[in-house]
């Protein structure tokens, strides 16, 4: 495996783009209301990325992807394409943003609840967030990548939810998707982490089956096979001496930016 180790100057650029990515998800929060279209949200975020962050969306044009962000509602697992569809009260919505600035990428996503939603939907969103946080806590030089999947599996099993297997976290840097692949379920793909590695952890947790389907018409939109809801959170991480730094941490989070063991 060829995993890039970031130099101090590259780490600084990853910090800058990570912070910009976090701000996009902070900025968009007040716009998540019933009646807003996902196209409107996409335009607000793209304008913000270009005009306020002097950066660009890495999604736009990526393998032909037509929009600046991914907005995935309810049974949409990931890669929801913004369009004329309006948000409704009770929807659970993932917004996934990847910013490219000074040649480096920052990738993060979170769930938003439109007004109030069902207890089950709330539990699902909480579970995805907790699974990501528990996985982040395993990361340090010398830890095994398998500990990430094991941590997520424990949280999902306890809640009685399933883990998507078709999509993974990934190394990140000059490339949007670099090595390694980060599996979110219990696995034996051993890989020892080293200081300077950057990768995402982005578990997708389903209320029902883990199985997914890709929309044949648009080639992108991934939904659960049983149409039950799905939730996801994503952060971009840096392995630091003795621990981990969350490069895309937001102000609204109750989680440390830096964990040292
Ligand atoms: N941001 C997604 C990820 O976490 C990838 C989106 S690719 C796109 O890896 F083309 F759909 F935007
Ligand atoms: Co990602
Ligand atoms: Co992403």
Tab-separated table of N, CA and C in Angstrom, residues 44-207:
chain	number	residue	atom	x	y	z
A	44	UNK	N	-25.997	28.207	-2.216
A	44	UNK	CA	-25.497	29.000	-1.082
A	44	UNK	C	-24.102	28.499	-0.674
A	45	UNK	N	-23.953	27.181	-0.617
A	45	UNK	CA	-22.648	26.623	-0.202
A	45	UNK	C	-21.578	26.859	-1.249
A	46	UNK	N	-21.923	26.685	-2.534
A	46	UNK	CA	-20.922	26.903	-3.584
A	46	UNK	C	-20.461	28.360	-3.619
A	47	UNK	N	-21.416	29.290	-3.503
A	47	UNK	CA	-21.050	30.717	-3.487
A	47	UNK	C	-20.155	31.014	-2.294
A	48	UNK	N	-20.516	30.456	-1.146
A	48	UNK	CA	-19.715	30.673	0.069
A	48	UNK	C	-18.286	30.134	-0.112
A	49	UNK	N	-18.169	28.912	-0.638
A	49	UNK	CA	-16.847	28.294	-0.827
A	49	UNK	C	-15.986	29.174	-1.744
A	50	UNK	N	-16.592	29.644	-2.834
A	50	UNK	CA	-15.815	30.410	-3.811
A	50	UNK	C	-15.530	31.825	-3.340
A	51	UNK	N	-16.569	32.490	-2.780
A	51	UNK	CA	-16.427	33.922	-2.476
A	51	UNK	C	-15.832	34.189	-1.105
A	52	UNK	N	-16.198	33.388	-0.111
A	52	UNK	CA	-15.717	33.655	1.255
A	52	UNK	C	-14.471	32.841	1.607
A	53	UNK	N	-14.333	31.670	1.028
A	53	UNK	CA	-13.183	30.821	1.370
A	53	UNK	C	-12.117	30.799	0.268
A	54	UNK	N	-12.364	31.495	-0.824
A	54	UNK	CA	-11.415	31.493	-1.963
A	54	UNK	C	-10.943	30.079	-2.301
A	55	UNK	N	-11.921	29.221	-2.418
A	55	UNK	CA	-11.625	27.807	-2.672
A	55	UNK	C	-12.625	27.306	-3.711
A	56	UNK	N	-12.556	26.018	-4.027
A	56	UNK	CA	-13.570	25.454	-4.917
A	56	UNK	C	-14.110	24.147	-4.332
A	57	UNK	N	-15.268	23.747	-4.824
A	57	UNK	CA	-15.823	22.447	-4.464
A	57	UNK	C	-15.091	21.375	-5.257
A	58	UNK	N	-14.660	20.326	-4.555
A	58	UNK	CA	-14.013	19.209	-5.248
A	58	UNK	C	-15.039	18.261	-5.867
A	59	UNK	N	-16.284	18.359	-5.427
A	59	UNK	CA	-17.336	17.477	-5.971
A	59	UNK	C	-17.676	17.840	-7.417
A	60	UNK	N	-17.770	19.158	-7.673
A	60	UNK	CA	-18.247	19.649	-8.974
A	60	UNK	C	-17.339	19.114	-10.095
A	61	UNK	N	-17.910	18.268	-10.956
A	61	UNK	CA	-17.155	17.689	-12.063
A	61	UNK	C	-16.374	16.437	-11.704
A	62	UNK	N	-16.374	16.051	-10.418
A	62	UNK	CA	-15.649	14.838	-10.013
A	62	UNK	C	-16.318	13.616	-10.629
A	63	UNK	N	-15.623	12.932	-11.513
A	63	UNK	CA	-16.180	11.790	-12.264
A	63	UNK	C	-17.543	12.138	-12.857
A	64	UNK	N	-17.675	13.406	-13.283
A	64	UNK	CA	-18.913	13.857	-13.920
A	64	UNK	C	-20.015	14.282	-12.966
A	65	UNK	N	-19.721	14.341	-11.649
A	65	UNK	CA	-20.753	14.747	-10.683
A	65	UNK	C	-21.202	16.177	-10.996
A	66	UNK	N	-22.533	16.417	-11.035
A	66	UNK	CA	-23.020	17.686	-11.578
A	66	UNK	C	-23.154	18.856	-10.599
A	67	UNK	N	-23.014	18.625	-9.293
A	67	UNK	CA	-23.270	19.697	-8.324
A	67	UNK	C	-22.070	19.894	-7.395
A	68	UNK	N	-22.176	20.908	-6.507
A	68	UNK	CA	-21.051	21.281	-5.639
A	68	UNK	C	-21.015	20.502	-4.332
A	69	UNK	N	-22.179	19.949	-3.934
A	69	UNK	CA	-22.270	19.228	-2.665
A	69	UNK	C	-23.135	17.987	-2.853
A	70	UNK	N	-23.111	17.115	-1.861
A	70	UNK	CA	-24.046	15.980	-1.843
A	70	UNK	C	-25.046	16.229	-0.720
A	71	UNK	N	-26.338	16.098	-1.030
A	71	UNK	CA	-27.392	16.300	-0.031
A	71	UNK	C	-28.294	15.068	-0.063
A	72	UNK	N	-28.250	14.297	1.011
A	72	UNK	CA	-28.872	12.966	1.033
A	72	UNK	C	-29.946	12.923	2.114
A	73	UNK	N	-31.189	12.749	1.676
A	73	UNK	CA	-32.356	12.854	2.566
A	73	UNK	C	-32.939	11.473	2.882
A	74	UNK	N	-33.223	11.235	4.186
A	74	UNK	CA	-33.933	10.029	4.649
A	74	UNK	C	-33.299	8.726	4.136
A	75	UNK	N	-33.949	8.035	3.165
A	75	UNK	CA	-33.432	6.734	2.718
A	75	UNK	C	-32.258	6.869	1.746
A	76	UNK	N	-31.904	8.114	1.403
A	76	UNK	CA	-30.701	8.290	0.567
A	76	UNK	C	-29.474	8.156	1.464
A	77	UNK	N	-28.604	7.217	1.100
A	77	UNK	CA	-27.430	6.879	1.917
A	77	UNK	C	-26.318	7.905	1.696
A	78	UNK	N	-26.047	8.222	0.431
A	78	UNK	CA	-24.996	9.185	0.089
A	78	UNK	C	-25.145	9.580	-1.372
A	79	UNK	N	-24.373	10.598	-1.775
A	79	UNK	CA	-24.317	11.079	-3.165
A	79	UNK	C	-25.672	11.549	-3.693
A	80	UNK	N	-26.532	12.064	-2.791
A	80	UNK	CA	-27.775	12.685	-3.245
A	80	UNK	C	-27.449	13.950	-4.037
A	81	UNK	N	-28.040	14.088	-5.211
A	81	UNK	CA	-27.754	15.231	-6.090
A	81	UNK	C	-28.738	16.359	-5.789
A	82	UNK	N	-28.244	17.553	-5.444
A	82	UNK	CA	-29.163	18.674	-5.222
A	82	UNK	C	-30.042	18.925	-6.457
A	83	UNK	N	-31.274	19.356	-6.188
A	83	UNK	CA	-32.228	19.583	-7.275
A	83	UNK	C	-33.423	20.372	-6.767
A	84	UNK	N	-34.564	20.329	-7.478
A	84	UNK	CA	-35.739	21.125	-7.098
A	84	UNK	C	-36.504	20.586	-5.891
A	85	UNK	N	-36.090	19.453	-5.371
A	85	UNK	CA	-36.786	18.827	-4.233
A	85	UNK	C	-36.710	19.715	-2.987
A	86	UNK	N	-37.871	19.876	-2.315
A	86	UNK	CA	-37.926	20.686	-1.090
A	86	UNK	C	-37.754	19.826	0.165
A	87	UNK	N	-37.143	20.414	1.202
A	87	UNK	CA	-37.064	19.741	2.501
A	87	UNK	C	-38.411	19.834	3.213
A	88	UNK	N	-38.736	18.767	3.959
A	88	UNK	CA	-39.972	18.721	4.740
A	88	UNK	C	-39.652	18.532	6.211
A	89	UNK	N	-40.569	19.031	7.068
A	89	UNK	CA	-40.428	18.816	8.506
A	89	UNK	C	-40.311	17.310	8.776
A	90	UNK	N	-39.349	16.939	9.622
A	90	UNK	CA	-39.163	15.528	9.959
A	90	UNK	C	-38.101	14.822	9.130
A	91	UNK	N	-37.648	15.456	8.035
A	91	UNK	CA	-36.580	14.855	7.228
A	91	UNK	C	-35.276	14.833	8.013
A	92	UNK	N	-34.481	13.788	7.781
A	92	UNK	CA	-33.089	13.805	8.243
A	92	UNK	C	-32.212	13.933	6.997
A	93	UNK	N	-31.284	14.877	7.067
A	93	UNK	CA	-30.558	15.302	5.876
A	93	UNK	C	-29.049	15.281	6.129
A	94	UNK	N	-28.313	14.572	5.285
A	94	UNK	CA	-26.851	14.643	5.337
A	94	UNK	C	-26.355	15.613	4.273
A	95	UNK	N	-25.509	16.545	4.706
A	95	UNK	CA	-24.808	17.400	3.738
A	95	UNK	C	-23.331	17.049	3.810
A	96	UNK	N	-22.775	16.675	2.646
A	96	UNK	CA	-21.374	16.263	2.534
A	96	UNK	C	-20.658	17.251	1.619
A	97	UNK	N	-19.605	17.864	2.167
A	97	UNK	CA	-18.894	18.919	1.456
A	97	UNK	C	-17.426	18.530	1.321
A	98	UNK	N	-16.865	18.679	0.137
A	98	UNK	CA	-15.422	18.519	-0.030
A	98	UNK	C	-14.870	19.774	-0.684
A	99	UNK	N	-13.983	20.448	0.054
A	99	UNK	CA	-13.404	21.714	-0.399
A	99	UNK	C	-11.985	21.461	-0.882
A	100	UNK	N	-11.611	22.133	-1.968
A	100	UNK	CA	-10.244	22.059	-2.503
A	100	UNK	C	-9.641	23.453	-2.440
A	101	UNK	N	-8.543	23.591	-1.697
A	101	UNK	CA	-7.880	24.894	-1.562
A	101	UNK	C	-6.377	24.692	-1.534
A	102	UNK	N	-5.665	25.470	-2.330
A	102	UNK	CA	-4.201	25.396	-2.357
A	102	UNK	C	-3.744	23.946	-2.599
A	103	UNK	N	-4.488	23.248	-3.480
A	103	UNK	CA	-4.187	21.865	-3.931
A	103	UNK	C	-4.520	20.762	-2.927
A	104	UNK	N	-5.086	21.087	-1.753
A	104	UNK	CA	-5.408	20.053	-0.754
A	104	UNK	C	-6.906	20.004	-0.462
A	105	UNK	N	-7.366	18.799	-0.064
A	105	UNK	CA	-8.794	18.547	0.135
A	105	UNK	C	-9.181	18.454	1.614
A	106	UNK	N	-10.385	18.942	1.926
A	106	UNK	CA	-11.021	18.718	3.236
A	106	UNK	C	-12.402	18.151	2.969
A	107	UNK	N	-12.778	17.102	3.707
A	107	UNK	CA	-14.009	16.353	3.400
A	107	UNK	C	-14.755	16.110	4.710
A	108	UNK	N	-16.004	16.567	4.791
A	108	UNK	CA	-16.765	16.381	6.031
A	108	UNK	C	-18.251	16.374	5.751
A	109	UNK	N	-18.992	15.673	6.604
A	109	UNK	CA	-20.451	15.703	6.476
A	109	UNK	C	-21.088	15.580	7.842
A	110	UNK	N	-22.321	16.061	7.935
A	110	UNK	CA	-23.093	15.911	9.171
A	110	UNK	C	-24.562	15.791	8.827
A	111	UNK	N	-25.327	15.324	9.819
A	111	UNK	CA	-26.773	15.241	9.685
A	111	UNK	C	-27.415	16.530	10.193
A	112	UNK	N	-28.493	16.911	9.531
A	112	UNK	CA	-29.360	17.988	10.001
A	112	UNK	C	-30.769	17.411	10.114
A	113	UNK	N	-31.502	17.833	11.149
A	113	UNK	CA	-32.891	17.413	11.294
A	113	UNK	C	-33.759	18.618	10.956
A	114	UNK	N	-34.727	18.425	10.050
A	114	UNK	CA	-35.603	19.523	9.653
A	114	UNK	C	-36.746	19.600	10.660
A	115	UNK	N	-36.712	20.621	11.501
A	115	UNK	CA	-37.701	20.722	12.579
A	115	UNK	C	-37.510	19.568	13.549
A	116	UNK	N	-38.585	18.820	13.784
A	116	UNK	CA	-38.510	17.654	14.665
A	116	UNK	C	-38.684	16.392	13.847
A	117	UNK	N	-38.082	15.302	14.335
A	117	UNK	CA	-38.242	14.015	13.657
A	117	UNK	C	-38.575	12.927	14.670
A	118	UNK	N	-38.768	11.702	14.182
A	118	UNK	CA	-39.165	10.586	15.059
A	118	UNK	C	-38.014	10.195	15.984
A	119	UNK	N	-38.338	9.587	17.144
A	119	UNK	CA	-37.285	9.096	18.037
A	119	UNK	C	-36.317	8.142	17.315
A	120	UNK	N	-36.846	7.299	16.447
A	120	UNK	CA	-35.986	6.334	15.718
A	120	UNK	C	-34.987	7.063	14.810
A	121	UNK	N	-35.476	8.102	14.114
A	121	UNK	CA	-34.572	8.891	13.277
A	121	UNK	C	-33.504	9.597	14.118
A	122	UNK	N	-33.941	10.118	15.267
A	122	UNK	CA	-32.978	10.776	16.176
A	122	UNK	C	-31.908	9.790	16.631
A	123	UNK	N	-32.355	8.578	17.003
A	123	UNK	CA	-31.408	7.538	17.458
A	123	UNK	C	-30.424	7.185	16.339
A	124	UNK	N	-30.936	7.115	15.124
A	124	UNK	CA	-30.087	6.747	13.980
A	124	UNK	C	-28.988	7.793	13.766
A	125	UNK	N	-29.366	9.063	13.812
A	125	UNK	CA	-28.385	10.149	13.630
A	125	UNK	C	-27.363	10.124	14.760
A	126	UNK	N	-27.829	9.972	15.988
A	126	UNK	CA	-26.942	9.905	17.171
A	126	UNK	C	-25.968	8.745	17.040
A	127	UNK	N	-26.495	7.607	16.570
A	127	UNK	CA	-25.669	6.402	16.436
A	127	UNK	C	-24.537	6.624	15.429
A	128	UNK	N	-24.858	7.246	14.301
A	128	UNK	CA	-23.830	7.491	13.281
A	128	UNK	C	-22.745	8.422	13.819
A	129	UNK	N	-23.177	9.445	14.582
A	129	UNK	CA	-22.205	10.393	15.139
A	129	UNK	C	-21.337	9.719	16.206
A	130	UNK	N	-21.993	8.957	17.085
A	130	UNK	CA	-21.245	8.279	18.150
A	130	UNK	C	-20.274	7.257	17.552
A	131	UNK	N	-20.714	6.558	16.519
A	131	UNK	CA	-19.852	5.571	15.858
A	131	UNK	C	-18.604	6.247	15.304
A	132	UNK	N	-18.795	7.411	14.658
A	132	UNK	CA	-17.636	8.149	14.131
A	132	UNK	C	-16.713	8.582	15.264
A	133	UNK	N	-17.280	9.127	16.337
A	133	UNK	CA	-16.446	9.601	17.449
A	133	UNK	C	-15.671	8.453	18.098
A	134	UNK	N	-16.347	7.315	18.326
A	134	UNK	CA	-15.657	6.167	18.940
A	134	UNK	C	-14.530	5.683	18.036
A	135	UNK	N	-14.752	5.729	16.723
A	135	UNK	CA	-13.713	5.315	15.774
A	135	UNK	C	-12.533	6.295	15.810
A	136	UNK	N	-12.822	7.582	15.879
A	136	UNK	CA	-11.753	8.596	15.910
A	136	UNK	C	-10.859	8.367	17.134
A	137	UNK	N	-11.488	7.976	18.253
A	137	UNK	CA	-10.725	7.783	19.502
A	137	UNK	C	-9.682	6.667	19.402
A	138	UNK	N	-9.821	5.763	18.429
A	138	UNK	CA	-8.839	4.664	18.292
A	138	UNK	C	-7.585	5.104	17.544
A	139	UNK	N	-7.631	6.271	16.896
A	139	UNK	CA	-6.575	6.653	15.944
A	139	UNK	C	-5.356	7.254	16.651
A	140	UNK	N	-4.189	6.673	16.396
A	140	UNK	CA	-2.900	7.185	16.893
A	140	UNK	C	-1.790	6.409	16.185
A	141	UNK	N	-0.552	6.897	16.192
A	141	UNK	CA	0.524	6.115	15.572
A	141	UNK	C	0.618	4.749	16.241
A	142	UNK	N	0.720	3.692	15.435
A	142	UNK	CA	0.821	2.341	15.980
A	142	UNK	C	-0.508	1.629	16.103
A	143	UNK	N	-1.622	2.371	16.016
A	143	UNK	CA	-2.917	1.673	16.064
A	143	UNK	C	-3.185	1.029	14.711
A	144	UNK	N	-4.107	0.067	14.709
A	144	UNK	CA	-4.429	-0.651	13.485
A	144	UNK	C	-5.713	-0.071	12.892
A	145	UNK	N	-5.740	0.058	11.580
A	145	UNK	CA	-6.935	0.549	10.892
A	145	UNK	C	-8.161	-0.310	11.230
A	146	UNK	N	-7.949	-1.581	11.552
A	146	UNK	CA	-9.069	-2.483	11.887
A	146	UNK	C	-9.812	-2.035	13.146
A	147	UNK	N	-9.137	-1.273	14.026
A	147	UNK	CA	-9.789	-0.823	15.257
A	147	UNK	C	-10.941	0.136	14.954
A	148	UNK	N	-10.847	0.832	13.817
A	148	UNK	CA	-11.901	1.775	13.418
A	148	UNK	C	-13.200	1.020	13.132
A	149	UNK	N	-13.113	0.008	12.276
A	149	UNK	CA	-14.301	-0.786	11.948
A	149	UNK	C	-14.871	-1.487	13.173
A	150	UNK	N	-13.977	-1.973	14.035
A	150	UNK	CA	-14.430	-2.675	15.244
A	150	UNK	C	-15.206	-1.725	16.154
A	151	UNK	N	-14.707	-0.496	16.295
A	151	UNK	CA	-15.372	0.489	17.162
A	151	UNK	C	-16.760	0.844	16.615
A	152	UNK	N	-16.853	1.023	15.313
A	152	UNK	CA	-18.139	1.382	14.688
A	152	UNK	C	-19.120	0.215	14.811
A	153	UNK	N	-18.608	-1.019	14.590
A	153	UNK	CA	-19.462	-2.206	14.681
A	153	UNK	C	-20.094	-2.326	16.070
A	154	UNK	N	-19.302	-2.029	17.092
A	154	UNK	CA	-19.784	-2.130	18.476
A	154	UNK	C	-20.949	-1.160	18.715
A	155	UNK	N	-20.790	0.068	18.248
A	155	UNK	CA	-21.826	1.092	18.460
A	155	UNK	C	-23.095	0.740	17.669
A	156	UNK	N	-22.926	0.303	16.429
A	156	UNK	CA	-24.085	-0.026	15.581
A	156	UNK	C	-24.817	-1.253	16.109
A	157	UNK	N	-24.058	-2.270	16.530
A	157	UNK	CA	-24.669	-3.501	17.063
A	157	UNK	C	-25.500	-3.203	18.306
A	158	UNK	N	-24.942	-2.379	19.180
A	158	UNK	CA	-25.628	-2.039	20.431
A	158	UNK	C	-26.984	-1.382	20.143
A	159	UNK	N	-27.024	-0.541	19.094
A	159	UNK	CA	-28.257	0.178	18.753
A	159	UNK	C	-29.197	-0.655	17.877
A	160	UNK	N	-28.704	-1.770	17.344
A	160	UNK	CA	-29.520	-2.608	16.469
A	160	UNK	C	-29.634	-2.076	15.045
A	161	UNK	N	-28.653	-1.280	14.631
A	161	UNK	CA	-28.640	-0.750	13.259
A	161	UNK	C	-27.561	-1.462	12.434
A	162	UNK	N	-27.589	-1.261	11.123
A	162	UNK	CA	-26.614	-1.927	10.252
A	162	UNK	C	-25.643	-0.917	9.637
A	163	UNK	N	-24.520	-1.430	9.139
A	163	UNK	CA	-23.442	-0.576	8.604
A	163	UNK	C	-23.290	-0.824	7.109
A	164	UNK	N	-23.310	0.259	6.348
A	164	UNK	CA	-23.129	0.170	4.895
A	164	UNK	C	-21.732	-0.376	4.590
A	165	UNK	N	-21.663	-1.312	3.635
A	165	UNK	CA	-20.383	-1.949	3.296
A	165	UNK	C	-19.837	-1.484	1.945
A	166	UNK	N	-20.700	-0.895	1.135
A	166	UNK	CA	-20.303	-0.563	-0.241
A	166	UNK	C	-19.455	0.706	-0.359
A	167	UNK	N	-19.430	1.535	0.694
A	167	UNK	CA	-18.673	2.801	0.645
A	167	UNK	C	-17.805	2.903	1.888
A	168	UNK	N	-16.599	3.465	1.685
A	168	UNK	CA	-15.584	3.476	2.739
A	168	UNK	C	-15.089	4.890	2.993
A	169	UNK	N	-14.373	5.046	4.117
A	169	UNK	CA	-13.548	6.225	4.286
A	169	UNK	C	-12.312	6.066	3.408
A	170	UNK	N	-11.460	7.083	3.395
A	170	UNK	CA	-10.360	7.096	2.422
A	170	UNK	C	-9.253	8.038	2.852
A	171	UNK	N	-8.033	7.718	2.416
A	171	UNK	CA	-6.943	8.673	2.546
A	171	UNK	C	-7.304	9.928	1.784
A	172	UNK	N	-6.703	11.057	2.181
A	172	UNK	CA	-7.048	12.344	1.557
A	172	UNK	C	-5.848	13.275	1.646
A	173	UNK	N	-5.729	14.145	0.666
A	173	UNK	CA	-4.617	15.095	0.631
A	173	UNK	C	-4.675	15.846	-0.679
A	174	UNK	N	-3.612	15.704	-1.505
A	174	UNK	CA	-3.683	16.261	-2.862
A	174	UNK	C	-4.768	15.532	-3.648
A	175	UNK	N	-4.956	14.272	-3.340
A	175	UNK	CA	-6.036	13.483	-3.940
A	175	UNK	C	-7.279	13.564	-3.079
A	176	UNK	N	-8.448	13.530	-3.742
A	176	UNK	CA	-9.738	13.488	-3.044
A	176	UNK	C	-9.840	12.126	-2.345
A	177	UNK	N	-9.597	11.074	-3.097
A	177	UNK	CA	-9.645	9.718	-2.527
A	177	UNK	C	-8.293	9.060	-2.711
A	178	UNK	N	-7.520	8.972	-1.632
A	178	UNK	CA	-6.210	8.339	-1.658
A	178	UNK	C	-6.288	7.014	-0.898
A	179	UNK	N	-5.202	6.270	-0.901
A	179	UNK	CA	-5.119	5.092	-0.042
A	179	UNK	C	-4.910	5.557	1.400
A	180	UNK	N	-5.340	4.839	2.392
A	180	UNK	CA	-6.006	3.533	2.337
A	180	UNK	C	-7.521	3.677	2.255
A	181	UNK	N	-8.213	2.563	1.972
A	181	UNK	CA	-9.659	2.496	2.183
A	181	UNK	C	-9.892	2.228	3.664
A	182	UNK	N	-10.846	2.950	4.230
A	182	UNK	CA	-11.141	2.814	5.663
A	182	UNK	C	-12.500	2.130	5.800
A	183	UNK	N	-12.472	0.836	6.153
A	183	UNK	CA	-13.724	0.080	6.269
A	183	UNK	C	-14.406	0.401	7.594
A	184	UNK	N	-15.745	0.504	7.537
A	184	UNK	CA	-16.498	0.929	8.726
A	184	UNK	C	-17.112	-0.233	9.504
A	185	UNK	N	-16.850	-1.450	9.076
A	185	UNK	CA	-17.395	-2.631	9.769
A	185	UNK	C	-16.230	-3.513	10.203
A	186	UNK	N	-16.507	-4.474	11.068
A	186	UNK	CA	-15.475	-5.364	11.597
A	186	UNK	C	-14.751	-6.036	10.434
A	187	UNK	N	-13.425	-5.965	10.423
A	187	UNK	CA	-12.661	-6.486	9.283
A	187	UNK	C	-11.233	-6.825	9.699
A	188	UNK	N	-10.527	-7.483	8.768
A	188	UNK	CA	-9.134	-7.905	9.051
A	188	UNK	C	-8.127	-7.255	8.115
A	189	UNK	N	-8.473	-6.082	7.575
A	189	UNK	CA	-7.526	-5.405	6.683
A	189	UNK	C	-6.519	-4.619	7.517
A	190	UNK	N	-5.488	-5.347	7.986
A	190	UNK	CA	-4.515	-4.761	8.897
A	190	UNK	C	-3.700	-3.674	8.220
A	191	UNK	N	-3.553	-2.563	8.940
A	191	UNK	CA	-2.725	-1.469	8.450
A	191	UNK	C	-2.369	-0.632	9.668
A	192	UNK	N	-1.075	-0.514	9.931
A	192	UNK	CA	-0.636	0.223	11.116
A	192	UNK	C	-0.501	1.703	10.772
A	193	UNK	N	-1.107	2.540	11.579
A	193	UNK	CA	-1.129	3.985	11.305
A	193	UNK	C	0.190	4.638	11.717
A	194	UNK	N	0.541	5.676	10.958
A	194	UNK	CA	1.772	6.422	11.234
A	194	UNK	C	1.483	7.912	11.274
A	195	UNK	N	2.288	8.609	12.035
A	195	UNK	CA	2.212	10.064	12.116
A	195	UNK	C	2.285	10.660	10.706
A	196	UNK	N	1.406	11.622	10.418
A	196	UNK	CA	1.421	12.283	9.108
A	196	UNK	C	0.406	11.740	8.119
A	197	UNK	N	-0.236	10.627	8.490
A	197	UNK	CA	-1.310	10.121	7.603
A	197	UNK	C	-2.560	10.986	7.770
A	198	UNK	N	-3.278	11.189	6.664
A	198	UNK	CA	-4.581	11.863	6.704
A	198	UNK	C	-5.612	10.953	6.042
A	199	UNK	N	-6.745	10.796	6.694
A	199	UNK	CA	-7.822	9.998	6.093
A	199	UNK	C	-9.149	10.407	6.713
A	200	UNK	N	-10.232	9.950	6.070
A	200	UNK	CA	-11.572	10.235	6.597
A	200	UNK	C	-12.111	9.006	7.315
A	201	UNK	N	-13.004	9.260	8.268
A	201	UNK	CA	-13.871	8.216	8.824
A	201	UNK	C	-15.285	8.731	8.572
A	202	UNK	N	-16.118	7.920	7.905
A	202	UNK	CA	-17.434	8.414	7.458
A	202	UNK	C	-18.500	7.322	7.452
A	203	UNK	N	-18.790	6.774	8.638
A	203	UNK	CA	-19.740	5.658	8.691
A	203	UNK	C	-21.150	6.033	8.230
A	204	UNK	N	-21.721	5.157	7.401
A	204	UNK	CA	-23.121	5.262	6.990
A	204	UNK	C	-23.867	4.167	7.725
A	205	UNK	N	-24.846	4.568	8.552
A	205	UNK	CA	-25.582	3.633	9.412
A	205	UNK	C	-27.034	3.575	8.925
A	206	UNK	N	-27.518	2.356	8.711
A	206	UNK	CA	-28.891	2.178	8.213
A	206	UNK	C	-29.808	1.637	9.314
A	207	UNK	N	-31.058	2.097	9.291
A	207	UNK	CA	-32.041	1.611	10.263
A	207	UNK	C	-32.409	0.151	9.973
